Tab-separated table of C-alpha atoms in Angstrom:
chain	number	residue	atom	x	y	z
A	1	UNK	CA	-19.870	-18.009	46.534
A	2	UNK	CA	-23.381	-17.503	45.152
A	3	UNK	CA	-22.790	-13.496	44.965
A	4	UNK	CA	-19.441	-14.554	43.099
A	5	UNK	CA	-21.091	-16.679	40.471
A	6	UNK	CA	-23.855	-14.630	39.930
A	7	UNK	CA	-21.346	-11.227	39.720
A	8	UNK	CA	-18.679	-13.414	37.700
A	9	UNK	CA	-16.225	-13.112	39.927
A	10	UNK	CA	-14.051	-16.224	41.413
A	11	UNK	CA	-13.981	-16.642	45.095
A	12	UNK	CA	-10.775	-17.587	46.863
A	13	UNK	CA	-11.830	-19.042	50.264
A	14	UNK	CA	-8.825	-19.510	52.892
A	15	UNK	CA	-8.938	-21.351	56.119
A	16	UNK	CA	-6.831	-19.584	59.027
A	17	UNK	CA	-5.783	-21.501	61.950
A	18	UNK	CA	-3.192	-20.768	64.941
A	19	UNK	CA	-0.745	-22.661	62.077
A	20	UNK	CA	-0.908	-20.449	59.123
A	21	UNK	CA	2.274	-18.419	58.345
A	22	UNK	CA	2.033	-14.925	56.576
A	23	UNK	CA	4.394	-16.976	54.170
A	24	UNK	CA	1.418	-19.319	53.323
A	25	UNK	CA	-0.417	-16.447	52.159
A	26	UNK	CA	1.509	-13.988	50.860
A	27	UNK	CA	4.629	-16.236	49.241
A	28	UNK	CA	8.238	-17.176	49.781
A	29	UNK	CA	11.608	-18.530	48.202
A	30	UNK	CA	11.401	-22.142	47.767
A	31	UNK	CA	14.174	-24.458	46.477
A	32	UNK	CA	13.670	-25.655	42.936
A	33	UNK	CA	16.432	-27.710	40.608
A	34	UNK	CA	18.623	-25.869	38.473
A	35	UNK	CA	17.579	-26.693	34.427
A	36	UNK	CA	20.474	-29.185	33.949
A	37	UNK	CA	20.211	-30.759	37.231
A	38	UNK	CA	23.584	-30.145	38.619
A	39	UNK	CA	21.981	-28.078	41.896
A	40	UNK	CA	19.004	-26.108	43.408
A	41	UNK	CA	18.291	-22.378	43.333
A	42	UNK	CA	15.328	-20.496	45.419
A	43	UNK	CA	12.321	-18.916	43.353
A	44	UNK	CA	9.888	-17.140	44.641
A	45	UNK	CA	6.405	-19.006	45.112
A	46	UNK	CA	3.209	-16.496	45.740
A	47	UNK	CA	1.207	-17.426	48.292
A	48	UNK	CA	-2.587	-18.330	48.112
A	49	UNK	CA	-3.167	-15.058	49.114
A	50	UNK	CA	-1.459	-12.899	46.490
A	51	UNK	CA	-2.109	-15.292	43.586
A	52	UNK	CA	-6.169	-14.086	44.797
A	53	UNK	CA	-4.800	-10.296	44.786
A	54	UNK	CA	-3.154	-10.447	41.223
A	55	UNK	CA	-6.281	-11.833	39.858
A	56	UNK	CA	-8.514	-10.129	40.768
A	57	UNK	CA	-10.635	-12.524	42.749
A	58	UNK	CA	-12.309	-12.275	45.903
A	59	UNK	CA	-10.898	-13.323	48.995
A	60	UNK	CA	-13.297	-14.866	52.090
A	61	UNK	CA	-10.967	-15.304	55.120
A	62	UNK	CA	-12.373	-17.897	56.918
A	63	UNK	CA	-11.665	-18.504	60.812
A	64	UNK	CA	-9.990	-14.817	61.146
A	65	UNK	CA	-10.495	-15.345	64.778
A	66	UNK	CA	-8.010	-18.170	64.698
A	67	UNK	CA	-5.127	-16.464	63.052
A	68	UNK	CA	-1.947	-15.749	64.955
A	69	UNK	CA	-1.253	-12.215	66.121
A	70	UNK	CA	1.665	-11.658	63.166
A	71	UNK	CA	-0.502	-13.037	60.290
A	72	UNK	CA	-3.486	-10.345	61.261
A	73	UNK	CA	-0.807	-7.733	61.776
A	74	UNK	CA	0.699	-8.915	58.254
A	75	UNK	CA	-3.308	-9.050	56.835
A	76	UNK	CA	-3.361	-5.453	58.336
A	77	UNK	CA	-0.345	-3.978	56.296
A	78	UNK	CA	-1.653	-5.226	53.303
A	79	UNK	CA	-5.027	-4.631	53.250
A	80	UNK	CA	-4.625	-1.263	54.738
A	81	UNK	CA	-3.286	0.262	51.299
């Protein structure tokens, strides 16, 4: 964190575990109430990793060894480009 502060960068720390899902990191469609209150629709909500990437923040993936294989594959796909 000190290095991020000294360089003027924001740091986002993401704790991973076996319960972490790729949707937690990247985002998903979530239900939202319509503006007129007569129903619900779905709206995209960015996940914590996607928000950090979009804002240009540094990302610390903590406890990476605890992440499931599907999360590791998703991270590899995202960070490989």
